[in-house]
PDB file of C-alpha atoms in Angstrom:
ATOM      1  CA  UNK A   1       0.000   0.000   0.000  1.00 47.00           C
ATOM      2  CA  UNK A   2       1.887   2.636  -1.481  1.00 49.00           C
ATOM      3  CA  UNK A   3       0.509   5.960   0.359  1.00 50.00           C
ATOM      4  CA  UNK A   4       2.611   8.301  -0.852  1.00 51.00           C
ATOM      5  CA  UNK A   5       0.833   8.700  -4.510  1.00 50.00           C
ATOM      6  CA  UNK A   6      -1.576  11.228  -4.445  1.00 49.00           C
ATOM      7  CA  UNK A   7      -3.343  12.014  -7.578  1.00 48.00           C
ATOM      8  CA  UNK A   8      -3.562  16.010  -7.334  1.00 42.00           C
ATOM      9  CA  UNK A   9      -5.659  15.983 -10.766  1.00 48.00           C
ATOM     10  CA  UNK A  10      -8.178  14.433  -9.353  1.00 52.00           C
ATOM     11  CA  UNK A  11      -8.317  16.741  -5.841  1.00 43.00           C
ATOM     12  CA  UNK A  12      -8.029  19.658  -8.156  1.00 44.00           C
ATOM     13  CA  UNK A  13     -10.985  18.607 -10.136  1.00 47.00           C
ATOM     14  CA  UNK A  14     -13.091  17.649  -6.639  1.00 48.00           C
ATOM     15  CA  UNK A  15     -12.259  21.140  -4.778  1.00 46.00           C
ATOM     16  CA  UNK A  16     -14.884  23.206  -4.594  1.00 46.00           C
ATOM     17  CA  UNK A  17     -15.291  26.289  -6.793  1.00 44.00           C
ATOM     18  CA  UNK A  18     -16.488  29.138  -5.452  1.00 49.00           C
ATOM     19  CA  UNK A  19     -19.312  30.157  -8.548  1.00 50.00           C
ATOM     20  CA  UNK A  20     -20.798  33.387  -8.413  1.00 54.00           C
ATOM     21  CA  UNK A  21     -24.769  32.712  -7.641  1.00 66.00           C
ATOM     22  CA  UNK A  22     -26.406  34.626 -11.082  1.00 72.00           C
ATOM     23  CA  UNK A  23     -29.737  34.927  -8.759  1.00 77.00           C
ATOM     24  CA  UNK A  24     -27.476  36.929  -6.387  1.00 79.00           C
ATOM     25  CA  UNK A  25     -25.782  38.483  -8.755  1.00 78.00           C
ATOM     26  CA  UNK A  26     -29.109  40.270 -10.757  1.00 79.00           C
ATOM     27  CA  UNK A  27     -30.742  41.157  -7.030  1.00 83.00           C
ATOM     28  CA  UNK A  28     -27.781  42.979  -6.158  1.00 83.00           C
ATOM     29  CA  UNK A  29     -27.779  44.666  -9.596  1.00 81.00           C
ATOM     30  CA  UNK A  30     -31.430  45.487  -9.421  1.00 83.00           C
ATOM     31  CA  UNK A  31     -30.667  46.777  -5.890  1.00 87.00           C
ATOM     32  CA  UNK A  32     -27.318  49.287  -7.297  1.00 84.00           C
ATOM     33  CA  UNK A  33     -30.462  50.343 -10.050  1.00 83.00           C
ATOM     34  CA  UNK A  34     -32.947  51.171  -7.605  1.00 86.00           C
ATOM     35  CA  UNK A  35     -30.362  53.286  -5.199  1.00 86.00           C
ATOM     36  CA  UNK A  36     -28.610  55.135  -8.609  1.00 83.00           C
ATOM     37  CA  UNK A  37     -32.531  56.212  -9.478  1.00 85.00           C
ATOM     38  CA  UNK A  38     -33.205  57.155  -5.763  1.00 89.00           C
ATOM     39  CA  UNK A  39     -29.877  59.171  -5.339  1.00 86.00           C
ATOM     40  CA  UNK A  40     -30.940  60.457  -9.067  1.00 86.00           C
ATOM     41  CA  UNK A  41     -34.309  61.497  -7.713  1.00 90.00           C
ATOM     42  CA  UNK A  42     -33.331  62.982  -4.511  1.00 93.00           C
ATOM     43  CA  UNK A  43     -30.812  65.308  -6.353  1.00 89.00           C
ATOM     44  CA  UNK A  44     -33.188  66.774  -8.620  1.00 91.00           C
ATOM     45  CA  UNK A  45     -35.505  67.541  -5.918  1.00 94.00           C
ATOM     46  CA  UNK A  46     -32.789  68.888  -4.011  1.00 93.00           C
ATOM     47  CA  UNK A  47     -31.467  71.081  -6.801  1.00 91.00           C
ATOM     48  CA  UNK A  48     -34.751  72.156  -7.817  1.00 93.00           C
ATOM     49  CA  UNK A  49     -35.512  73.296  -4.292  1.00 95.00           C
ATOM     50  CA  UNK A  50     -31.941  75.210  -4.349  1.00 92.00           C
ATOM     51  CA  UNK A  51     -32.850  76.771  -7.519  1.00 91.00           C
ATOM     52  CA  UNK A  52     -36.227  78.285  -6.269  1.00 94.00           C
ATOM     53  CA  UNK A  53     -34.919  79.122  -2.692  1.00 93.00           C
ATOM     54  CA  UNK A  54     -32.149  80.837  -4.707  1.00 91.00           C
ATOM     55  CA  UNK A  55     -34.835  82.691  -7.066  1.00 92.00           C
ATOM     56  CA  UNK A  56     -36.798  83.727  -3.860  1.00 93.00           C
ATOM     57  CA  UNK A  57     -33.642  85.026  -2.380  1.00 88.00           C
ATOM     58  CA  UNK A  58     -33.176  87.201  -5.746  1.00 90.00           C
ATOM     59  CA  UNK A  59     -36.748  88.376  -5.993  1.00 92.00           C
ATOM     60  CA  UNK A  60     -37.139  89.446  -2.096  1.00 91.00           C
ATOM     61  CA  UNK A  61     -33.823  90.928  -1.001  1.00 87.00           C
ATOM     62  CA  UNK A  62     -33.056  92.689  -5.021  1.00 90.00           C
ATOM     63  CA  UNK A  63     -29.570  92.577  -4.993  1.00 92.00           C
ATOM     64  CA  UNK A  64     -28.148  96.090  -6.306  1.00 91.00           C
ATOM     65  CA  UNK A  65     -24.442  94.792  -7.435  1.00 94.00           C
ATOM     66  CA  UNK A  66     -24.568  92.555 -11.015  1.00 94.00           C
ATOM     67  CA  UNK A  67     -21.755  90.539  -9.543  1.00 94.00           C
ATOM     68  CA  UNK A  68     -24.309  89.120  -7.133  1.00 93.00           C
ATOM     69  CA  UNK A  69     -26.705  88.756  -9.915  1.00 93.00           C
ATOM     70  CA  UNK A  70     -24.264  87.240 -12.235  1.00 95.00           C
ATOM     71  CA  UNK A  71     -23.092  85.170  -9.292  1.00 94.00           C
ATOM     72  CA  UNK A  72     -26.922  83.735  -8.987  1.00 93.00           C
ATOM     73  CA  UNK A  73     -27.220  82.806 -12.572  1.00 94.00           C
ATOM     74  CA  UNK A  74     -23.753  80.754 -12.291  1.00 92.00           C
ATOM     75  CA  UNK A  75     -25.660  79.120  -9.633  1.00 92.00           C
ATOM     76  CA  UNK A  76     -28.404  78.119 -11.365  1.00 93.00           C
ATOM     77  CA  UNK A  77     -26.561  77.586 -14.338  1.00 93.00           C
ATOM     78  CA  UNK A  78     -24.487  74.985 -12.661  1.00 92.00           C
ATOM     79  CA  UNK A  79     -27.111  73.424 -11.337  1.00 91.00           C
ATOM     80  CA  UNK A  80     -28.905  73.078 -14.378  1.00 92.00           C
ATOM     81  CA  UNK A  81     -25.752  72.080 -16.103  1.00 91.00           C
ATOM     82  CA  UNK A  82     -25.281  68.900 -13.716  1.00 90.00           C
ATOM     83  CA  UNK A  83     -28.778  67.745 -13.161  1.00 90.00           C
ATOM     84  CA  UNK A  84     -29.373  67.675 -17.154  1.00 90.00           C
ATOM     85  CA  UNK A  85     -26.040  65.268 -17.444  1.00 88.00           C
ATOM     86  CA  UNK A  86     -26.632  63.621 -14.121  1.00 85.00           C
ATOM     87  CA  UNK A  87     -30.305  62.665 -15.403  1.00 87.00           C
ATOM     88  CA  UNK A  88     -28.419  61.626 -18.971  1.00 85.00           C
ATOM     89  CA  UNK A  89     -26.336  59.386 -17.260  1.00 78.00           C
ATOM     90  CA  UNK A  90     -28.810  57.383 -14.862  1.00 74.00           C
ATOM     91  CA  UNK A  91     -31.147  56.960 -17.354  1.00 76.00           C
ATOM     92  CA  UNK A  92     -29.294  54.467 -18.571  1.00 78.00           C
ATOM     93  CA  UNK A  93     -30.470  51.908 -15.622  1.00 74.00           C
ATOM     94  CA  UNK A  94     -34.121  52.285 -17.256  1.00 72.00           C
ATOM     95  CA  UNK A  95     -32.688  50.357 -20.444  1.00 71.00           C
ATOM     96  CA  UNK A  96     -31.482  47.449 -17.501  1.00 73.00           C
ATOM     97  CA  UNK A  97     -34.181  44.754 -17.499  1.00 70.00           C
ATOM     98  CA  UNK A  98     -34.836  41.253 -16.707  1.00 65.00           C
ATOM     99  CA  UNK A  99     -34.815  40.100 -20.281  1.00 69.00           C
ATOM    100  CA  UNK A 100     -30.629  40.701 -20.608  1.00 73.00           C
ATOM    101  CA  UNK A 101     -28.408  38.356 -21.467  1.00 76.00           C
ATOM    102  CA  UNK A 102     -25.384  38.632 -19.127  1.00 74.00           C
ATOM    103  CA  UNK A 103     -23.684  39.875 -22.002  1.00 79.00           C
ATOM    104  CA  UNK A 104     -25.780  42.804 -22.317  1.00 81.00           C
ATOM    105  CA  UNK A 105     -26.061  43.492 -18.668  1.00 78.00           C
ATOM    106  CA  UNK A 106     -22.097  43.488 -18.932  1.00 81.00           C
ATOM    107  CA  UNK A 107     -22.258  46.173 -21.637  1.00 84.00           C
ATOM    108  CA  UNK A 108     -25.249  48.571 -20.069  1.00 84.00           C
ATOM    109  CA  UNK A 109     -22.526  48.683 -16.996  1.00 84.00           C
ATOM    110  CA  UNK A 110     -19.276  49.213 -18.686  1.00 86.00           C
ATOM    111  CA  UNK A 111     -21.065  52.197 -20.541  1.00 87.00           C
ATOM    112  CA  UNK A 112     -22.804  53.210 -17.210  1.00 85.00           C
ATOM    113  CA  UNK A 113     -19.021  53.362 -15.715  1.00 88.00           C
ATOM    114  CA  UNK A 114     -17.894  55.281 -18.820  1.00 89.00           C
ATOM    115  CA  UNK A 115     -20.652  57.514 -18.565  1.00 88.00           C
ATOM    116  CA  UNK A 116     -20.004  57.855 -14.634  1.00 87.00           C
ATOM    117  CA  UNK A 117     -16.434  58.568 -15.189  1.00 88.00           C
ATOM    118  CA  UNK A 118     -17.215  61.603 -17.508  1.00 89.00           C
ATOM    119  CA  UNK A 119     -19.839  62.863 -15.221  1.00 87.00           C
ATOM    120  CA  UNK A 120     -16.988  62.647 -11.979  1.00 86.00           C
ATOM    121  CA  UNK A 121     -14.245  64.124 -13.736  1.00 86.00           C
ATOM    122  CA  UNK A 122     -15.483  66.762 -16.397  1.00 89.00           C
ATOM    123  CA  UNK A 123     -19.128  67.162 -15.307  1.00 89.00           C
ATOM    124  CA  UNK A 124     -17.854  67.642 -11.586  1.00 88.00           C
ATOM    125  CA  UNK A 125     -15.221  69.665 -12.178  1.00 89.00           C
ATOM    126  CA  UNK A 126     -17.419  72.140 -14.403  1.00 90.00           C
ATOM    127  CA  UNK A 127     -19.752  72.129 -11.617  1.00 90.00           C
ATOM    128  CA  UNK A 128     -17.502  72.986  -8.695  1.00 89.00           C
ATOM    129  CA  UNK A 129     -15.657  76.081 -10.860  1.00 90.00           C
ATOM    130  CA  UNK A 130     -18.829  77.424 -11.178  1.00 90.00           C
ATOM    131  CA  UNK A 131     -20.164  76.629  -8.104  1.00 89.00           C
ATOM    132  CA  UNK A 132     -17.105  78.711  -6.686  1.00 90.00           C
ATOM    133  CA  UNK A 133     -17.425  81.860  -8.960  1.00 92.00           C
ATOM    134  CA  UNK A 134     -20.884  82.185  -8.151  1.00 90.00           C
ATOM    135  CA  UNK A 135     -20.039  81.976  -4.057  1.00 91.00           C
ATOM    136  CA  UNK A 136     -17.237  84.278  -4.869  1.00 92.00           C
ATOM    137  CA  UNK A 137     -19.489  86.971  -6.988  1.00 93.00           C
ATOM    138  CA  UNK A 138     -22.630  86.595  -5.224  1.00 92.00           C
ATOM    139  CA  UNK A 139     -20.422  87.165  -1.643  1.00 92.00           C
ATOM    140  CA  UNK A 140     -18.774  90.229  -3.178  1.00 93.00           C
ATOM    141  CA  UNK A 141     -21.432  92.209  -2.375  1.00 92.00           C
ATOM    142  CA  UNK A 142     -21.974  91.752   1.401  1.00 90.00           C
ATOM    143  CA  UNK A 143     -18.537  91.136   1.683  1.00 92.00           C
ATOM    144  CA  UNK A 144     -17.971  94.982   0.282  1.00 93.00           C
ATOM    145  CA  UNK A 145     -20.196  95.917   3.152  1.00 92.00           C
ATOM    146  CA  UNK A 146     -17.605  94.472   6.018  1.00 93.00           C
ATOM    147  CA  UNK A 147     -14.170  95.098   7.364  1.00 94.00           C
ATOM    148  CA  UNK A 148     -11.610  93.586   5.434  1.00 94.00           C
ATOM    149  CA  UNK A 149     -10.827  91.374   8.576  1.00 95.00           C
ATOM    150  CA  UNK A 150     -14.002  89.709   8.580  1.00 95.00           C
ATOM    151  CA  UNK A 151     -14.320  89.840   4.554  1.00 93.00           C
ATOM    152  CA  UNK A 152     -11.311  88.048   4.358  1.00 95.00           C
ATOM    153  CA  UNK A 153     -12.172  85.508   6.949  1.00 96.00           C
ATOM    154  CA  UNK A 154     -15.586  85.474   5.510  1.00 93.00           C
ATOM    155  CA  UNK A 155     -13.713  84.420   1.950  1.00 94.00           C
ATOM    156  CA  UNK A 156     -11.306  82.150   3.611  1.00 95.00           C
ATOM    157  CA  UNK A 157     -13.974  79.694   5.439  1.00 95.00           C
ATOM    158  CA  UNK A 158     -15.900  79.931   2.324  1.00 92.00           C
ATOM    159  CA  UNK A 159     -13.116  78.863   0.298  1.00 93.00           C
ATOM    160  CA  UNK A 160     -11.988  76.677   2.456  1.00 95.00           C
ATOM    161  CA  UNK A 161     -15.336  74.193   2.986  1.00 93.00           C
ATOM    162  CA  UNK A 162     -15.304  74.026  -1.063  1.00 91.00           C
ATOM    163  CA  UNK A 163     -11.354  72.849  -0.731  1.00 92.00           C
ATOM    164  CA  UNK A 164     -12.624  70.260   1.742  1.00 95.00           C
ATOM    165  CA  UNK A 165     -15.134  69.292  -0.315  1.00 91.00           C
ATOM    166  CA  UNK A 166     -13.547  68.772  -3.685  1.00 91.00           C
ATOM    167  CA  UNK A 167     -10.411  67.296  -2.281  1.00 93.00           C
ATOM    168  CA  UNK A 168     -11.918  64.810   0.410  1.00 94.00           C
ATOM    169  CA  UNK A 169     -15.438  64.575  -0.095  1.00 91.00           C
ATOM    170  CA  UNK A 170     -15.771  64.269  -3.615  1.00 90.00           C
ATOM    171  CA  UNK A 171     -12.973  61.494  -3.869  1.00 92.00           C
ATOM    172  CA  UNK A 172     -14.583  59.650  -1.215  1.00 93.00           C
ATOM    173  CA  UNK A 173     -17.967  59.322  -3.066  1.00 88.00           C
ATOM    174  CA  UNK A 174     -16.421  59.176  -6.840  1.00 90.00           C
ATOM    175  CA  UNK A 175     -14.204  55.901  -4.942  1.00 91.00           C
ATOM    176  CA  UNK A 176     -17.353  54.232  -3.754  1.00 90.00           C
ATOM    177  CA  UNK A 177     -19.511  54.618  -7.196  1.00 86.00           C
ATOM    178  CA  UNK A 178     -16.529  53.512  -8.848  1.00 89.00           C
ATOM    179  CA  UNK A 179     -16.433  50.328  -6.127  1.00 91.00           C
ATOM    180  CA  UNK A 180     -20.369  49.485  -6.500  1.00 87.00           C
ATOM    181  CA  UNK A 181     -20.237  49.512 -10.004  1.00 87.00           C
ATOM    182  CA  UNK A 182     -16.417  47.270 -10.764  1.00 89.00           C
ATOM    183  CA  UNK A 183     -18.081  44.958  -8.345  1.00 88.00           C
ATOM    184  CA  UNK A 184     -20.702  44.139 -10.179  1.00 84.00           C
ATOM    185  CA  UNK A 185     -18.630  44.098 -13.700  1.00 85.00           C
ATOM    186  CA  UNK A 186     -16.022  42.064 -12.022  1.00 87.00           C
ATOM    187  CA  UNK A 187     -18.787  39.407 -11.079  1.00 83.00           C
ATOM    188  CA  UNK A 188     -20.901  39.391 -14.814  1.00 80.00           C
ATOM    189  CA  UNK A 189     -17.585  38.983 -16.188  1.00 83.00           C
ATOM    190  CA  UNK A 190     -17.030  36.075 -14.104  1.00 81.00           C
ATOM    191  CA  UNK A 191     -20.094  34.553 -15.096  1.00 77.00           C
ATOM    192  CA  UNK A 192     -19.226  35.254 -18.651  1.00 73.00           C
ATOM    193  CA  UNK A 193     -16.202  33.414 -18.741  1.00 75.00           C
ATOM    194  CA  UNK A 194     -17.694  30.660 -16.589  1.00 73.00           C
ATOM    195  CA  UNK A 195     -20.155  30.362 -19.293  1.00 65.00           C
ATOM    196  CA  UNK A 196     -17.634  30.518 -22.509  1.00 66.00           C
ATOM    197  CA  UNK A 197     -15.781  27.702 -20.836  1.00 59.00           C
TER     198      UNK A 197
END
């Protein structure tokens, strides 16, 4: 009895492979579409209520300077600007449906990345420039009222929350849209190769 020949063919063929589950798989996709089209819906709502609140703030307190009224157009502007792309880009999940091949879920979420990855790097940026001429004009104007002390403080926390936010804030959440969504590609591609084999 010869113990000492082990046929490692035959325990490589008998290990278990960990398979990714497809049923798994499409819930957690249909769970990453219904959280895109909720975060999609809940930032039009909340740039639409910025907008008006914005208007009202025009209309009641008439602004005299036209920095502070070319400052509140940027505003809106901007947030016109990113909605309209924002709404461009998700509404790709609506052409995501239960009738797919894994192939062509594969495909709706490489070009839902691609898409994503123009929105967080042009789109974004866009949005933040403007976002901070429009702080800086519209400010200009109450800021001409005050001592240069607390103008220049005024400025400098300003300037420094939108610093905060573009360098950590906006990495953090480009980082975990970018995770969600290579997840999921990782895994159909997975299930496409399983299936070629």
């Amino acid at each position: 009895m010869d113990n000492n020949n082990i046929d490692f063919k035959d325990l490589w063929k008998k290990q278990a492979v960990n398979k990714p589950n497809i049923e798994d798989l499409l819930a957690r996709l249909k769970q990453f579409k219904k959280a895109s089209l909720r975060s999609l819906w809940r930032t039009n709502i909340l740039l639409a209520a910025t907008s008006a609140f914005i208007i009202f703030i025009w209309y009641r307190y008439q602004p005299e300077f036209i920095s502070t009224k070319i400052g509140i157009i940027l505003a809106i502007l901007a947030m016109v600007m990113y909605v309209g792309v924002y709404n461009r880009v998700l509404s790709t999940f609506k052409n995501i449906d239960s009738t797919q091949t894994n192939q062509e879920y594969l495909q709706q979420l490489i070009l839902i990345r691609k898409k994503q990855q123009y929105m967080q790097s042009k789109v974004l940026s866009w949005y933040f420039v403007l976002l901070m001429a429009e702080i800086c004009l519209y400010m200009y104007e109450y800021a001409s009222r005050m001592t240069v002390f607390y103008a220049l403080i005024t400025y400098g926390i300003t300037l420094l929350w939108i610093a905060f936010n573009w360098f950590y804030i906006r990495p953090k959440q480009i980082a975990k849209q970018q995770d969600k969504i290579n997840g999921l590609i990782e895994k159909f591609e997975a299930i496409n190769h399983q299936l070629e084999e």
